[in-house]
């Protein structure tokens, strides 16, 4: 199985400041079809997860443009350009290139 | 609007069985694979199982293989998860999600395995 490793696991951020979460996979996530199926999810307290980013860098509909994804191969990053109060929650990367799909451990974002 | 509504959770004793359902609406159910994901108390998200569009192929996490069975009824736009030989470590909120890449999620249903 592909192991997904996130860092940091806890991220205290000042409102209005940027935040960055790293996600590394144990194998390349480039699929045989040429696409890279790396997704980012946000889970706010008491809510279901919500997908923010798919295929590394494509933002889902309705996701604020302060969220961006980048990376390739085995190294990926989620960035929040200016953290807002509503961004508090746990963020997960997930690979769907190879089954079983696998999630990172999650990164808890909190306001300082 | 895409909606996924899970049901069937509850309290069950270790070794018991439970069947979860996920009713889908707002999209053509039969054209998407479907995924089950769970989150145990104090833990992160765990991918559980996936089924292809026609219901002819399924894949499971090692932690549930041989105990859980995923299925679907495209005529009723419903996804199922039959859970047998339940263990305390299966206690979690179970979510269904649309597609390989989990584009949309339901609100989840809580399964508690305890004596």
XYZ file of C-alpha atoms in Angstrom:
227
model
C 0.000 0.000 0.000
C 1.088 3.583 -0.606
C 1.995 5.331 2.642
C 1.136 9.029 2.866
C 3.111 11.129 5.355
C 1.984 14.629 6.293
C 3.879 17.324 8.139
C 3.444 19.081 10.380
C 0.717 17.253 12.312
C -0.184 20.423 14.181
C -0.054 23.907 12.701
C -0.827 26.979 14.835
C -1.253 29.988 12.557
C -1.907 33.692 13.066
C -4.976 35.040 11.287
C -4.032 36.556 7.954
C -0.743 34.707 7.776
C 0.110 31.927 5.300
C 0.141 28.219 6.095
C 1.703 25.277 4.320
C 1.185 21.514 4.712
C 3.449 18.911 3.187
C 2.384 15.456 2.003
C 4.824 12.795 0.813
C 3.983 9.435 -0.710
C 6.033 6.255 -0.482
C 5.662 5.724 -4.238
C 5.126 7.925 -7.253
C 1.480 8.910 -7.615
C 1.631 9.226 -11.389
C -1.016 6.883 -12.767
C -0.535 4.881 -15.962
C -3.008 7.281 -17.609
C -0.569 10.151 -16.934
C -2.654 11.820 -14.226
C -1.696 12.196 -10.571
C -4.597 11.411 -8.249
C -3.622 13.396 -5.177
C -6.464 15.071 -3.300
C -6.714 17.419 -0.324
C -9.622 17.430 2.124
C -10.701 19.741 4.919
C -12.680 18.507 7.911
C -14.017 21.256 10.110
C -15.070 20.380 13.669
C -18.370 18.507 13.661
C -18.607 18.389 9.869
C -18.043 15.844 7.125
C -14.859 16.062 5.098
C -14.920 18.333 2.072
C -12.659 18.017 -0.931
C -10.655 21.163 -1.657
C -8.161 20.091 -4.308
C -8.026 17.212 -6.804
C -5.310 16.019 -9.162
C -2.690 17.948 -7.188
C -3.716 21.483 -8.072
C -7.314 21.796 -9.289
C -9.575 23.625 -6.870
C -13.090 22.269 -6.361
C -16.041 24.521 -7.079
C -16.682 26.994 -4.275
C -13.249 26.621 -2.705
C -11.692 30.022 -1.973
C -8.689 30.880 -4.102
C -6.536 31.314 -0.998
C -6.205 27.504 -1.133
C -3.708 26.123 -3.630
C -2.091 22.763 -4.279
C 1.195 21.945 -5.928
C 3.742 19.185 -6.326
C 4.551 16.149 -8.400
C 5.687 12.552 -8.129
C 5.927 11.921 -4.401
C 6.025 15.437 -2.960
C 2.960 17.633 -2.562
C 1.954 20.818 -0.754
C -1.268 22.535 0.266
C -0.957 26.261 0.858
C -3.349 28.719 2.429
C -2.267 32.221 1.427
C -3.992 34.020 4.319
C -5.571 31.936 7.041
C -9.100 32.866 8.111
C -10.999 31.727 11.206
C -13.169 29.366 9.136
C -10.053 27.434 8.037
C -9.697 25.798 11.454
C -9.899 22.039 11.135
C -7.984 18.976 10.057
C -6.508 18.704 6.583
C -5.805 15.388 4.883
C -4.075 14.399 1.698
C -5.301 11.241 -0.022
C -3.955 9.296 -2.959
C -6.329 7.507 -5.322
C -3.754 6.475 -7.904
C -3.388 3.006 -6.468
C -5.980 0.951 -4.562
C -6.429 0.856 -1.671
C -6.638 4.599 -1.446
C -4.681 5.968 1.487
C -4.851 9.106 3.609
C -2.192 11.047 5.383
C -2.407 11.240 9.191
C -4.023 14.661 9.068
C -2.760 18.138 9.980
C -4.644 20.074 12.626
C -4.787 23.800 11.786
C -5.577 26.102 14.693
C -5.458 29.831 15.293
C -2.735 31.106 17.613
C -27.466 19.258 -5.850
C -25.546 16.109 -4.995
C -26.750 14.457 -1.801
C -25.486 11.343 -0.048
C -27.412 10.104 2.967
C -25.983 7.277 5.072
C -28.090 5.200 7.433
C -27.967 1.962 9.368
C -25.437 2.818 12.059
C -25.928 1.917 15.684
C -24.657 -0.067 18.655
C -23.643 -3.675 18.036
C -21.818 -6.250 20.125
C -18.393 -7.559 19.137
C -18.787 -10.341 16.606
C -22.091 -8.939 15.416
C -23.200 -7.608 12.024
C -24.546 -4.357 10.667
C -25.603 -3.166 7.239
C -25.070 0.428 6.158
C -26.829 2.173 3.275
C -26.043 5.327 1.345
C -28.866 6.866 -0.677
C -27.605 9.052 -3.504
C -29.362 11.809 -5.429
C -28.516 14.753 -7.655
C -26.283 12.847 -10.062
C -26.375 9.767 -12.284
C -25.415 7.222 -9.646
C -24.602 4.407 -12.064
C -21.826 6.374 -13.783
C -19.598 6.829 -10.719
C -17.575 4.485 -8.569
C -18.390 4.826 -4.862
C -16.189 4.759 -1.786
C -16.610 4.123 1.941
C -14.335 5.977 4.362
C -14.388 5.903 8.157
C -13.060 7.961 11.019
C -12.548 6.308 14.383
C -12.724 8.433 17.562
C -9.534 10.442 17.966
C -8.100 9.084 14.730
C -7.790 10.239 11.138
C -9.666 9.244 8.015
C -9.314 5.644 6.844
C -10.213 4.451 3.358
C -12.402 1.329 3.692
C -13.666 0.104 0.329
C -14.509 1.040 -3.254
C -16.845 -0.408 -5.881
C -16.884 0.212 -9.613
C -19.829 1.590 -11.557
C -21.395 -1.749 -12.420
C -20.803 -3.345 -9.049
C -18.635 -6.037 -10.608
C -15.364 -5.095 -8.921
C -14.596 -4.107 -5.351
C -11.497 -3.453 -3.304
C -11.017 -3.432 0.463
C -8.574 -2.167 3.041
C -6.677 -5.009 4.697
C -8.285 -4.086 8.023
C -11.768 -5.081 6.752
C -11.019 -7.635 4.030
C -13.010 -10.825 4.484
C -15.406 -9.192 6.942
C -16.982 -6.305 5.002
C -18.771 -6.459 1.643
C -19.548 -3.445 -0.506
C -22.381 -3.557 -3.041
C -24.685 -1.247 -4.933
C -28.135 -1.109 -6.498
C -27.976 1.326 -9.411
C -31.738 1.058 -9.995
C -32.245 2.502 -6.496
C -29.175 4.791 -6.455
C -28.051 3.141 -3.254
C -24.689 1.962 -1.954
C -24.334 -0.657 0.768
C -21.735 -1.881 3.230
C -22.372 -5.214 4.943
C -20.187 -5.468 8.033
C -19.721 -8.852 9.721
C -17.544 -10.064 12.598
C -17.376 -6.548 13.951
C -14.602 -5.577 16.347
C -14.176 -2.730 18.804
C -11.690 -1.121 16.408
C -14.433 -0.844 13.761
C -16.111 1.815 15.924
C -16.186 4.920 13.736
C -18.267 7.325 11.730
C -18.736 5.772 8.295
C -18.990 8.057 5.281
C -19.910 7.259 1.716
C -18.276 9.374 -0.963
C -18.751 9.788 -4.686
C -16.034 8.565 -7.000
C -12.477 7.306 -6.661
C -11.443 10.757 -5.535
C -14.260 11.319 -3.030
C -15.651 14.472 -4.607
C -18.757 14.588 -2.397
C -19.395 13.114 1.060
C -22.410 12.218 3.110
C -22.954 13.334 6.702
C -21.867 9.948 8.047
C -23.413 7.300 10.260
C -21.968 6.241 13.616
C -21.162 2.591 14.258
C -20.321 1.624 17.829
C -19.026 -1.868 18.553
C -19.191 -2.544 22.272
C -20.502 -5.053 24.766
